[in-house]
PDB file of C-alpha atoms in Angstrom:
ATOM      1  CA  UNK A   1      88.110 -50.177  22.983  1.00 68.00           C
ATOM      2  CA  UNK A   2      88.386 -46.694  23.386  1.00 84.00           C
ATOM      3  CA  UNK A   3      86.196 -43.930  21.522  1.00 88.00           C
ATOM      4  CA  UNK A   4      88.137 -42.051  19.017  1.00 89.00           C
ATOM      5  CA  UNK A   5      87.352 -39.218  16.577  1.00 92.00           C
ATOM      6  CA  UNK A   6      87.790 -40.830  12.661  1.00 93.00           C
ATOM      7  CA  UNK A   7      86.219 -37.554  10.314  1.00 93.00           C
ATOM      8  CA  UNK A   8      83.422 -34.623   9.981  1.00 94.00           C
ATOM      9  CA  UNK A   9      81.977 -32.719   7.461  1.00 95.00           C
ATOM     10  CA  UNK A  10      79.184 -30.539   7.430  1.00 96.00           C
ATOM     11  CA  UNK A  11      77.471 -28.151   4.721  1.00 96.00           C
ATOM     12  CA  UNK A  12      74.682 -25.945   4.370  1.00 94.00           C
ATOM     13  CA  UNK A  13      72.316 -25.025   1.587  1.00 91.00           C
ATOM     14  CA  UNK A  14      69.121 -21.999   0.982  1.00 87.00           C
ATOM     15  CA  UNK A  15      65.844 -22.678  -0.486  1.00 83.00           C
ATOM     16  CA  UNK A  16      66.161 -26.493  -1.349  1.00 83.00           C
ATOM     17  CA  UNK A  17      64.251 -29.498   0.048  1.00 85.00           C
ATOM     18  CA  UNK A  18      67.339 -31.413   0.533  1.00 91.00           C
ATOM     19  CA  UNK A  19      70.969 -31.330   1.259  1.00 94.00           C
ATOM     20  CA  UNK A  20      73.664 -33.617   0.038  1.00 97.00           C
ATOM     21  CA  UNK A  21      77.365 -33.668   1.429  1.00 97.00           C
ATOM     22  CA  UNK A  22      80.211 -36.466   1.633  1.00 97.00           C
ATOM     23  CA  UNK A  23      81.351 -37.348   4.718  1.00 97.00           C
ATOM     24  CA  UNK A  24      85.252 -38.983   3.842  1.00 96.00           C
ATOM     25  CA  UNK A  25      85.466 -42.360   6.961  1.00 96.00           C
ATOM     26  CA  UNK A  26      88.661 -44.264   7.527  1.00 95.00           C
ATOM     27  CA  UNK A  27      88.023 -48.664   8.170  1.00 96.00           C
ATOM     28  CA  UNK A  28      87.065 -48.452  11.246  1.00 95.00           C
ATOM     29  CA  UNK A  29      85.280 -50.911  13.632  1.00 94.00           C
ATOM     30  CA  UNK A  30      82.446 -50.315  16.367  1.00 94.00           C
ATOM     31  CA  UNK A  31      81.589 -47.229  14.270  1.00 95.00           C
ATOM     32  CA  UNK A  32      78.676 -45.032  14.807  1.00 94.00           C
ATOM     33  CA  UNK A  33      77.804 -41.790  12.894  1.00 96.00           C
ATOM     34  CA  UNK A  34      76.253 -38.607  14.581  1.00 95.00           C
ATOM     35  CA  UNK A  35      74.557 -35.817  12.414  1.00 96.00           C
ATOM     36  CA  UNK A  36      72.343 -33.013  13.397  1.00 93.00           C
ATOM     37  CA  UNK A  37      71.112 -30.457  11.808  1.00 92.00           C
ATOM     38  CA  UNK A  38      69.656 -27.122  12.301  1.00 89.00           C
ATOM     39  CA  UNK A  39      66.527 -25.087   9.884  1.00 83.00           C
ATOM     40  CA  UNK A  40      64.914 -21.960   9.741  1.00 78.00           C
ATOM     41  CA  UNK A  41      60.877 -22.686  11.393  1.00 63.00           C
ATOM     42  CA  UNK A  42      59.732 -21.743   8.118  1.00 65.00           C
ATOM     43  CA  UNK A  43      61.241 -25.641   7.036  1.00 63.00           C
ATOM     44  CA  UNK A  44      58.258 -27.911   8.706  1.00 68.00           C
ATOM     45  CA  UNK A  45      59.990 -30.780   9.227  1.00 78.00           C
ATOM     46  CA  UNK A  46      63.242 -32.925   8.768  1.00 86.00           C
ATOM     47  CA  UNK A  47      61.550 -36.243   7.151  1.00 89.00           C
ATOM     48  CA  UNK A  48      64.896 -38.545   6.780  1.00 93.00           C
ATOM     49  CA  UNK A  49      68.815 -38.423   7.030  1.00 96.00           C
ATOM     50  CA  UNK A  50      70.555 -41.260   5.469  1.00 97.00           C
ATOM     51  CA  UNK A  51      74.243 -42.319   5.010  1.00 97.00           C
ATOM     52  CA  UNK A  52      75.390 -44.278   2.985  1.00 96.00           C
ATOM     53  CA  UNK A  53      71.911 -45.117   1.937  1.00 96.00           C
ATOM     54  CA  UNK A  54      71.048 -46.272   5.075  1.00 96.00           C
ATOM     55  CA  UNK A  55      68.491 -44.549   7.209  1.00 97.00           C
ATOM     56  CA  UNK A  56      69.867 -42.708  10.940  1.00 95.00           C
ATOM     57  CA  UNK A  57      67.566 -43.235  13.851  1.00 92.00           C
ATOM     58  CA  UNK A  58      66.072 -39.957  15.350  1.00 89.00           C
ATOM     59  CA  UNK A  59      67.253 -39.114  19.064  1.00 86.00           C
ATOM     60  CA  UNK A  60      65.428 -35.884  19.324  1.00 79.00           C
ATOM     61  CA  UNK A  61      64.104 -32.861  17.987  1.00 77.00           C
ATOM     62  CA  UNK A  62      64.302 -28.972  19.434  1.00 76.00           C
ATOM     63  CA  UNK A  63      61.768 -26.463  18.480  1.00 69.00           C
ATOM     64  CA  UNK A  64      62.598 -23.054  19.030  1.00 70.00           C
ATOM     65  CA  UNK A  65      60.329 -20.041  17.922  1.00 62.00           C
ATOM     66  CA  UNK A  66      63.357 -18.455  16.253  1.00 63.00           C
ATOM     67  CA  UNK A  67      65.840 -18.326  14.977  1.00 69.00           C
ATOM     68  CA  UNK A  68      66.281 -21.554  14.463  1.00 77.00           C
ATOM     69  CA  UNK A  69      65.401 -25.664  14.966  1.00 82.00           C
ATOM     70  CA  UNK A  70      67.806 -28.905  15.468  1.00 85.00           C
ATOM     71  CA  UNK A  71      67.435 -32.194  15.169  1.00 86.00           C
ATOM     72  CA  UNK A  72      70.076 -35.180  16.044  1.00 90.00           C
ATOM     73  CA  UNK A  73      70.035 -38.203  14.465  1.00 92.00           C
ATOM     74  CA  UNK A  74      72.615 -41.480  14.616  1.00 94.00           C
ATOM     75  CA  UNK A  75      73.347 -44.648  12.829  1.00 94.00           C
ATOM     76  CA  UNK A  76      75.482 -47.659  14.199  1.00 94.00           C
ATOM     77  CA  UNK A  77      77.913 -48.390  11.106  1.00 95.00           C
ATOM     78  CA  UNK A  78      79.583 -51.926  12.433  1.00 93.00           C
ATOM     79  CA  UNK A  79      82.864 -51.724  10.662  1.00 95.00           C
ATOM     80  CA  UNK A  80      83.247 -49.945   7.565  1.00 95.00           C
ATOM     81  CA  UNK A  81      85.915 -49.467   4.941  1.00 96.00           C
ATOM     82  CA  UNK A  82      87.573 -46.397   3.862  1.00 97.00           C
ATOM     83  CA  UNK A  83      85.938 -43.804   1.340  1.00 97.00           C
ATOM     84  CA  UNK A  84      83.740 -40.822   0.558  1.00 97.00           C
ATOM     85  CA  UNK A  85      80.093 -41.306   2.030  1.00 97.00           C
ATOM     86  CA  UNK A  86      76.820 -39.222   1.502  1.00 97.00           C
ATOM     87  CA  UNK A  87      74.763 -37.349   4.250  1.00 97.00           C
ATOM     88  CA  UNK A  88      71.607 -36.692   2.586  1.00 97.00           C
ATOM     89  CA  UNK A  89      69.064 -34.699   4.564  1.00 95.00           C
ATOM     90  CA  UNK A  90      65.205 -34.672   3.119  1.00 92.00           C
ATOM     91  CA  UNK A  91      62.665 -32.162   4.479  1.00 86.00           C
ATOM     92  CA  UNK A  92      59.694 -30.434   3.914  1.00 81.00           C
ATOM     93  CA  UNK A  93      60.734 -26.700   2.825  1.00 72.00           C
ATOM     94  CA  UNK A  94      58.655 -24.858   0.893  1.00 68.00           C
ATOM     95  CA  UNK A  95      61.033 -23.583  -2.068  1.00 68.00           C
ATOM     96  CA  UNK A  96      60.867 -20.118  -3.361  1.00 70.00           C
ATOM     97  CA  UNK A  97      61.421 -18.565  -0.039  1.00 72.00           C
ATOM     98  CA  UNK A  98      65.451 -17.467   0.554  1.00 72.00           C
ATOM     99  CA  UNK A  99      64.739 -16.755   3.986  1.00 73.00           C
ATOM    100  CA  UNK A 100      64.746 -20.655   4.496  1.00 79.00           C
ATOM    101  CA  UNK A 101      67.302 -22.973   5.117  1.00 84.00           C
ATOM    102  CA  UNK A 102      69.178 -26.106   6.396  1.00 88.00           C
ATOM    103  CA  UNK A 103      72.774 -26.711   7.865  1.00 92.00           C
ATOM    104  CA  UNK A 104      74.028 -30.565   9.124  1.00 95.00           C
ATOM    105  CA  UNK A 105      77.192 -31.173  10.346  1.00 96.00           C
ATOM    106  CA  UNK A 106      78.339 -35.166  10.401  1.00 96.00           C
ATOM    107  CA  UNK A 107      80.978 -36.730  13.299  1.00 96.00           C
ATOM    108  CA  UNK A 108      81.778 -40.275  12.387  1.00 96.00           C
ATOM    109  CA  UNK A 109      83.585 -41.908  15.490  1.00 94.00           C
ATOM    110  CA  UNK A 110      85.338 -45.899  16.362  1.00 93.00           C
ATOM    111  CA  UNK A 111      84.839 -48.078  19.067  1.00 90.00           C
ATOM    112  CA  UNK A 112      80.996 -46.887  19.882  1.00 88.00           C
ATOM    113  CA  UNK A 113      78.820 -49.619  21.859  1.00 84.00           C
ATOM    114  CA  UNK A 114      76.892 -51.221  18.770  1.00 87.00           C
ATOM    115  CA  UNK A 115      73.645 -52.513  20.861  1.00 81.00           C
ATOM    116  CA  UNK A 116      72.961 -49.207  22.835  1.00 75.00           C
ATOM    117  CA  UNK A 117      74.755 -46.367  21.522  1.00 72.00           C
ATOM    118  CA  UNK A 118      72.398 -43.766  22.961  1.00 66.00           C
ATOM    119  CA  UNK A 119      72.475 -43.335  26.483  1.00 64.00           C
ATOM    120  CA  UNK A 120      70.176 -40.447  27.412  1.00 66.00           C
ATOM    121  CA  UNK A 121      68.311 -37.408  25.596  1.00 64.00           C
ATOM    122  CA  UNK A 122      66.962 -34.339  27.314  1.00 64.00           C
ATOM    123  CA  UNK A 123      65.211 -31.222  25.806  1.00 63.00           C
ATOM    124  CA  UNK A 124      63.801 -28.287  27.831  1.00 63.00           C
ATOM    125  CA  UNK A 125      61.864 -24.994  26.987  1.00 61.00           C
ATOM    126  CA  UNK A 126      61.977 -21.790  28.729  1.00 61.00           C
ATOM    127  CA  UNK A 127      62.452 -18.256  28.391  1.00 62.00           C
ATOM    128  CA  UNK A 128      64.893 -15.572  29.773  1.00 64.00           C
ATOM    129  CA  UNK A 129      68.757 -15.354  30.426  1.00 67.00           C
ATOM    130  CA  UNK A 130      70.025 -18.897  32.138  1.00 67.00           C
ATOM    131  CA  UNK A 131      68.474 -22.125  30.577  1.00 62.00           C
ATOM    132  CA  UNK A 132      69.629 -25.539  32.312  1.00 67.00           C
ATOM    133  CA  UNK A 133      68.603 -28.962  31.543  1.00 67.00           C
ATOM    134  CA  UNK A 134      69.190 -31.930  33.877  1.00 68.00           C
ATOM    135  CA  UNK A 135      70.475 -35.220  32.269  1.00 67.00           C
ATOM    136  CA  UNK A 136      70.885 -38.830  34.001  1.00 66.00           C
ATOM    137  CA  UNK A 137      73.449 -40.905  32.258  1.00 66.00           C
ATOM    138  CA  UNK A 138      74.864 -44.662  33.244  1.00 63.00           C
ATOM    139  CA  UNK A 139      78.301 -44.300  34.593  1.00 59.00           C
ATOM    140  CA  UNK A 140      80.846 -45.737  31.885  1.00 57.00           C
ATOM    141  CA  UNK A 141      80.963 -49.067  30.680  1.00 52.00           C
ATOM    142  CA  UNK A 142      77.932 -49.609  32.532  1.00 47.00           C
ATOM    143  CA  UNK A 143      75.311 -49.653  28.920  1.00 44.00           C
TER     144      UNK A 143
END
């Protein structure tokens, strides 16, 4: 079975704790959702994404000094049936400060390998004009 897009959504929201946005899915089978999101350093820490109720499993975290940090998180869905879903992000953000917020964007894809849907993650720091990171993957259909 072939990958294919099924929907996205993504929102943003200042000086809150959380963030709450529907994600709309067709039925689909082998289905596997993908959200990241991004926050201001001031916000200490992303402490859960759910959808659907159901808690995504964290692939990896970027800390940057500024502007800005991301985190990407997944959840294998099985097969699902058509409707309006919720992303809810929790963190850590101190209200009262405007200067802080959170944005998460949501890709919901079909036909996604169910036992091993993450292949590889890679992070790197550095400083200055060209960053590169080096990633080894399995070749397709090999996970």
């Amino acid at each position: 079975m072939a990958i294919a897009f099924d929907s996205e959504n993504s929102a943003q929201v200042i000086d809150a704790q959380s963030l709450t946005y529907a994600v709309t899915t067709g039925a689909i089978s082998n289905a596997l959702i993908c959200v990241t999101v991004n926050w201001r350093p001031t916000v200490d820490a992303v402490t859960s994404i759910t959808f659907d109720g159901s808690t995504l499993t964290n692939s990896g975290t970027v800390r940057n000094l500024a502007p800005s940090n991301t985190n990407l998180r997944y959840l294998v869905l099985g097969t699902i049936t058509a409707g309006s879903k919720n992303v809810v992000v929790s963190t850590t953000n101190d209200t009262g400060d405007v200067s802080n917020w959170i944005a998460s964007g949501a890709v919901v894809i079909s036909g996604a390998a169910q036992t091993t849907p993450q292949d590889a993650t890679q992070s790197g720091t550095g400083t200055g004009a060209t960053a590169s990171v080096s990633i080894t993957t399995v070749d397709d259909g090999d996970a």
